[in-house]
């Protein structure tokens, strides 16, 4: 399988995620059409495109929240199939941050962060608490550990959601429009947290309309429309000289 790194930028890093001819249907509607993508260890990918283009479906297939019907998805050497042992193994390596936080409202911030490590990784409460405080400190919200989600702003809740994902020490983080449910003044604090993660070398795939973040952080920008990857390139090239007509139309609408 050939790498999807742009021509002239050979990358010898190990492939973390590989999608090969991946397709998915909802009934008779094909939402993904023969998608091919290699993501290398430590690479930061921003996935852009109009609503309904298949962006979120693609990343949700990477941890089996959605199931593809044809093609192959391999994560950290494990192929995602209906074998739930494989699915569980992949989910332990892939964290996901959702648009609407998905925190448990009846649990404290600390309890939200320690639930999976205790139940899935069988960590002791003491060890899980220590890891949780480490990552709550990283996202600069450790002082809120004993509050409940409803007592926090949207931006704070999203930073908790990032910390919760990190508590499983994933090799890959997936972000599904992590700022789209936030008020504008809260977007920056979440993006700043994501920038720090990128600087730490986390392998990241992020579906977002925040093109400033893409310019600052992405190694590659992937442009999708109608279930296909139509263009991929380094940010400078993508934003200054988009090759595909649909990419040019998309950028003209969101960049003024």
Tab-separated table of C-alpha atoms in Angstrom:
chain	number	residue	atom	x	y	z
A	1	UNK	CA	0.000	0.000	0.000
A	2	UNK	CA	1.397	3.373	-0.900
A	3	UNK	CA	1.677	6.141	1.639
A	4	UNK	CA	-0.666	9.097	1.357
A	5	UNK	CA	2.100	11.522	2.348
A	6	UNK	CA	2.247	14.347	-0.218
A	7	UNK	CA	4.747	13.860	-3.032
A	8	UNK	CA	8.247	14.947	-2.145
A	9	UNK	CA	7.732	14.484	1.618
A	10	UNK	CA	8.784	10.909	2.228
A	11	UNK	CA	8.015	9.840	5.751
A	12	UNK	CA	9.623	6.744	7.218
A	13	UNK	CA	7.625	6.797	10.447
A	14	UNK	CA	5.561	3.732	11.239
A	15	UNK	CA	1.974	3.719	10.005
A	16	UNK	CA	-0.404	4.129	12.947
A	17	UNK	CA	-3.682	3.929	11.000
A	18	UNK	CA	-4.354	2.555	7.540
A	19	UNK	CA	-7.616	2.799	5.613
A	20	UNK	CA	-7.661	0.795	2.381
A	21	UNK	CA	-10.620	1.123	-0.003
A	22	UNK	CA	-13.027	1.740	2.904
A	23	UNK	CA	-16.697	2.116	1.994
A	24	UNK	CA	-19.826	2.469	4.090
A	25	UNK	CA	-23.519	2.716	3.332
A	26	UNK	CA	-26.567	3.849	5.283
A	27	UNK	CA	-29.188	1.808	3.481
A	28	UNK	CA	-28.782	2.696	-0.193
A	29	UNK	CA	-26.816	5.899	0.555
A	30	UNK	CA	-23.052	5.514	0.285
A	31	UNK	CA	-21.471	7.758	2.906
A	32	UNK	CA	-17.845	6.638	2.339
A	33	UNK	CA	-16.519	5.775	-1.113
A	34	UNK	CA	-13.279	3.797	-1.367
A	35	UNK	CA	-11.386	5.894	1.164
A	36	UNK	CA	-7.607	5.411	1.292
A	37	UNK	CA	-5.529	7.031	4.025
A	38	UNK	CA	-2.327	6.289	5.918
A	39	UNK	CA	-1.637	8.154	9.152
A	40	UNK	CA	1.862	7.869	10.566
A	41	UNK	CA	2.899	7.835	14.214
A	42	UNK	CA	3.020	11.394	15.554
A	43	UNK	CA	1.257	12.859	12.524
A	44	UNK	CA	-1.430	15.529	12.956
A	45	UNK	CA	-4.213	15.323	10.359
A	46	UNK	CA	-7.005	17.884	10.004
A	47	UNK	CA	-10.046	16.658	8.071
A	48	UNK	CA	-12.065	19.413	6.434
A	49	UNK	CA	-15.054	19.545	4.137
A	50	UNK	CA	-18.711	20.552	3.960
A	51	UNK	CA	-21.353	19.074	6.258
A	52	UNK	CA	-22.412	15.595	5.202
A	53	UNK	CA	-19.133	14.835	3.435
A	54	UNK	CA	-18.347	11.742	5.532
A	55	UNK	CA	-15.668	13.279	7.781
A	56	UNK	CA	-17.138	12.236	11.124
A	57	UNK	CA	-18.229	8.857	9.800
A	58	UNK	CA	-14.681	8.132	8.687
A	59	UNK	CA	-13.088	8.806	12.057
A	60	UNK	CA	-15.896	7.005	13.895
A	61	UNK	CA	-15.086	3.930	11.789
A	62	UNK	CA	-11.532	4.037	13.164
A	63	UNK	CA	-12.724	2.963	16.614
A	64	UNK	CA	-15.754	0.956	15.411
A	65	UNK	CA	-18.395	3.418	16.580
A	66	UNK	CA	-19.487	3.022	12.967
A	67	UNK	CA	-18.856	-0.177	11.017
A	68	UNK	CA	-17.524	-0.077	7.463
A	69	UNK	CA	-18.938	-2.593	5.005
A	70	UNK	CA	-15.973	-3.024	2.672
A	71	UNK	CA	-12.261	-2.359	2.646
A	72	UNK	CA	-9.792	-2.657	5.521
A	73	UNK	CA	-9.029	-0.511	8.561
A	74	UNK	CA	-5.859	-1.367	10.504
A	75	UNK	CA	-4.964	0.485	13.712
A	76	UNK	CA	-1.610	-0.139	15.397
A	77	UNK	CA	-1.304	-3.412	13.472
A	78	UNK	CA	-4.799	-4.632	14.447
A	79	UNK	CA	-7.485	-4.980	11.771
A	80	UNK	CA	-10.955	-3.816	12.749
A	81	UNK	CA	-13.416	-6.606	12.064
A	82	UNK	CA	-16.463	-8.039	13.793
A	83	UNK	CA	-14.022	-9.815	16.143
A	84	UNK	CA	-14.738	-7.902	19.325
A	85	UNK	CA	-11.384	-8.841	20.819
A	86	UNK	CA	-9.811	-6.750	18.049
A	87	UNK	CA	-12.314	-3.944	18.594
A	88	UNK	CA	-11.548	-3.830	22.326
A	89	UNK	CA	-7.806	-3.852	21.638
A	90	UNK	CA	-8.124	-0.907	19.233
A	91	UNK	CA	-10.364	1.089	21.576
A	92	UNK	CA	-7.729	0.820	24.300
A	93	UNK	CA	-5.271	2.541	21.953
A	94	UNK	CA	-7.599	5.144	20.400
A	95	UNK	CA	-9.155	7.970	22.405
A	96	UNK	CA	-12.024	10.051	21.110
A	97	UNK	CA	-13.245	13.539	21.948
A	98	UNK	CA	-16.797	14.284	20.864
A	99	UNK	CA	-18.642	17.430	19.887
A	100	UNK	CA	-20.917	17.353	22.942
A	101	UNK	CA	-18.411	16.275	25.636
A	102	UNK	CA	-20.332	13.090	26.651
A	103	UNK	CA	-19.380	13.451	30.310
A	104	UNK	CA	-21.403	11.619	32.959
A	105	UNK	CA	-23.314	14.409	34.743
A	106	UNK	CA	-23.718	12.463	38.010
A	107	UNK	CA	-19.966	11.848	38.387
A	108	UNK	CA	-17.346	14.375	39.432
A	109	UNK	CA	-14.673	15.456	36.967
A	110	UNK	CA	-12.198	13.143	38.693
A	111	UNK	CA	-14.645	10.215	38.592
A	112	UNK	CA	-15.311	10.812	34.875
A	113	UNK	CA	-11.587	10.560	34.249
A	114	UNK	CA	-10.941	7.453	36.367
A	115	UNK	CA	-13.955	5.354	35.361
A	116	UNK	CA	-12.428	3.710	32.274
A	117	UNK	CA	-8.929	3.177	33.693
A	118	UNK	CA	-10.426	1.430	36.745
A	119	UNK	CA	-12.966	-0.709	34.860
A	120	UNK	CA	-11.162	-1.320	31.563
A	121	UNK	CA	-7.494	-1.239	32.539
A	122	UNK	CA	-8.121	-2.571	36.060
A	123	UNK	CA	-6.079	0.185	37.680
A	124	UNK	CA	-6.347	0.781	41.386
A	125	UNK	CA	-8.271	3.900	42.413
A	126	UNK	CA	-5.063	5.395	43.788
A	127	UNK	CA	-3.191	4.899	40.509
A	128	UNK	CA	-6.162	6.047	38.417
A	129	UNK	CA	-6.516	9.205	40.536
A	130	UNK	CA	-2.809	9.977	40.088
A	131	UNK	CA	-3.048	9.614	36.298
A	132	UNK	CA	-6.238	11.681	36.199
A	133	UNK	CA	-4.638	14.547	38.104
A	134	UNK	CA	-1.618	14.363	35.776
A	135	UNK	CA	-3.791	14.944	32.729
A	136	UNK	CA	-6.204	17.371	34.381
A	137	UNK	CA	-3.088	19.397	35.179
A	138	UNK	CA	-1.995	19.107	31.536
A	139	UNK	CA	-5.292	20.611	30.335
A	140	UNK	CA	-5.101	23.180	33.161
A	141	UNK	CA	-8.251	22.232	34.980
A	142	UNK	CA	-7.041	20.164	37.975
A	143	UNK	CA	-8.566	22.698	40.381
A	144	UNK	CA	-12.035	21.631	39.156
A	145	UNK	CA	-11.518	17.903	39.847
A	146	UNK	CA	-14.170	17.589	42.539
A	147	UNK	CA	-16.880	19.555	40.757
A	148	UNK	CA	-19.594	18.079	38.539
A	149	UNK	CA	-19.740	18.738	34.775
A	150	UNK	CA	-22.782	20.991	35.119
A	151	UNK	CA	-20.744	23.371	37.276
A	152	UNK	CA	-18.211	23.968	34.471
A	153	UNK	CA	-18.332	26.047	31.303
A	154	UNK	CA	-18.511	24.340	27.929
A	155	UNK	CA	-14.845	24.996	27.253
A	156	UNK	CA	-13.892	23.533	30.624
A	157	UNK	CA	-16.055	20.463	30.007
A	158	UNK	CA	-14.376	19.868	26.653
A	159	UNK	CA	-10.946	20.106	28.294
A	160	UNK	CA	-12.136	17.516	30.814
A	161	UNK	CA	-13.226	15.303	27.918
A	162	UNK	CA	-9.710	15.588	26.465
A	163	UNK	CA	-8.172	14.716	29.833
A	164	UNK	CA	-10.523	11.746	30.171
A	165	UNK	CA	-9.395	10.416	26.790
A	166	UNK	CA	-5.734	10.901	27.756
A	167	UNK	CA	-6.198	8.941	30.986
A	168	UNK	CA	-6.311	5.748	28.920
A	169	UNK	CA	-2.879	6.730	27.546
A	170	UNK	CA	-3.984	6.271	23.925
A	171	UNK	CA	-1.612	6.126	20.990
A	172	UNK	CA	-4.091	8.051	18.821
A	173	UNK	CA	-6.629	10.785	19.595
A	174	UNK	CA	-9.652	11.406	17.371
A	175	UNK	CA	-11.486	14.734	17.594
A	176	UNK	CA	-14.957	15.058	16.094
A	177	UNK	CA	-15.619	18.805	15.718
A	178	UNK	CA	-14.516	19.448	19.318
A	179	UNK	CA	-15.253	23.190	19.270
A	180	UNK	CA	-18.485	23.353	17.256
A	181	UNK	CA	-20.749	23.217	20.320
A	182	UNK	CA	-18.847	25.971	22.138
A	183	UNK	CA	-19.447	29.681	22.426
A	184	UNK	CA	-16.788	31.626	20.468
A	185	UNK	CA	-14.990	32.843	23.589
A	186	UNK	CA	-14.498	29.237	24.756
A	187	UNK	CA	-13.098	27.914	21.480
A	188	UNK	CA	-9.600	29.310	22.028
A	189	UNK	CA	-9.022	27.520	25.333
A	190	UNK	CA	-9.860	24.146	23.770
A	191	UNK	CA	-7.749	24.814	20.678
A	192	UNK	CA	-4.827	25.874	22.887
A	193	UNK	CA	-5.098	22.538	24.710
A	194	UNK	CA	-5.076	20.669	21.406
A	195	UNK	CA	-2.042	22.648	20.224
A	196	UNK	CA	-0.126	21.592	23.345
A	197	UNK	CA	-1.018	17.938	22.672
A	198	UNK	CA	0.206	18.286	19.107
A	199	UNK	CA	3.469	19.765	20.349
A	200	UNK	CA	3.867	16.719	22.622
A	201	UNK	CA	3.796	14.460	19.528
A	202	UNK	CA	0.341	12.900	19.915
A	203	UNK	CA	-0.990	11.212	16.762
A	204	UNK	CA	-4.163	13.177	16.033
A	205	UNK	CA	-7.017	13.164	13.529
A	206	UNK	CA	-9.269	16.164	13.917
A	207	UNK	CA	-12.498	16.948	12.085
A	208	UNK	CA	-12.873	20.695	12.387
A	209	UNK	CA	-13.837	23.924	10.625
A	210	UNK	CA	-11.147	25.796	12.576
A	211	UNK	CA	-8.823	26.521	9.678
A	212	UNK	CA	-6.487	28.627	11.813
A	213	UNK	CA	-5.850	25.516	13.910
A	214	UNK	CA	-5.224	23.537	10.715
A	215	UNK	CA	-2.641	26.077	9.561
A	216	UNK	CA	-0.907	26.065	12.941
A	217	UNK	CA	-0.892	22.372	13.814
A	218	UNK	CA	-1.621	20.059	10.888
A	219	UNK	CA	1.032	18.083	9.057
A	220	UNK	CA	-1.615	17.446	6.399
A	221	UNK	CA	-5.072	18.709	5.592
A	222	UNK	CA	-7.492	16.149	4.150
A	223	UNK	CA	-10.428	17.556	2.179
A	224	UNK	CA	-13.521	15.359	1.855
A	225	UNK	CA	-16.745	15.769	-0.069
A	226	UNK	CA	-19.521	13.290	-0.863
A	227	UNK	CA	-17.749	10.462	0.935
A	228	UNK	CA	-14.438	10.790	-0.897
A	229	UNK	CA	-11.017	12.205	-0.111
A	230	UNK	CA	-10.641	14.690	-2.953
A	231	UNK	CA	-7.465	16.423	-1.872
A	232	UNK	CA	-4.694	16.196	0.699
A	233	UNK	CA	-1.695	18.408	1.143
A	234	UNK	CA	0.448	20.314	3.606
A	235	UNK	CA	-1.455	23.330	5.000
A	236	UNK	CA	0.461	26.034	3.130
A	237	UNK	CA	-0.204	24.380	-0.212
A	238	UNK	CA	-3.802	23.457	0.602
A	239	UNK	CA	-4.783	26.970	1.643
A	240	UNK	CA	-2.808	28.893	-0.976
A	241	UNK	CA	-3.257	26.624	-4.001
A	242	UNK	CA	-6.120	24.138	-3.539
A	243	UNK	CA	-6.138	21.836	-6.534
A	244	UNK	CA	-9.732	20.610	-6.571
A	245	UNK	CA	-12.608	22.845	-7.605
A	246	UNK	CA	-14.736	21.730	-4.636
A	247	UNK	CA	-11.883	22.500	-2.213
A	248	UNK	CA	-11.568	25.989	-3.704
A	249	UNK	CA	-15.320	26.555	-3.330
A	250	UNK	CA	-15.240	25.312	0.273
A	251	UNK	CA	-12.349	27.576	1.248
A	252	UNK	CA	-13.969	30.594	-0.413
A	253	UNK	CA	-16.981	30.124	1.870
A	254	UNK	CA	-15.152	29.752	5.178
A	255	UNK	CA	-12.121	32.026	4.723
A	256	UNK	CA	-12.813	35.710	4.190
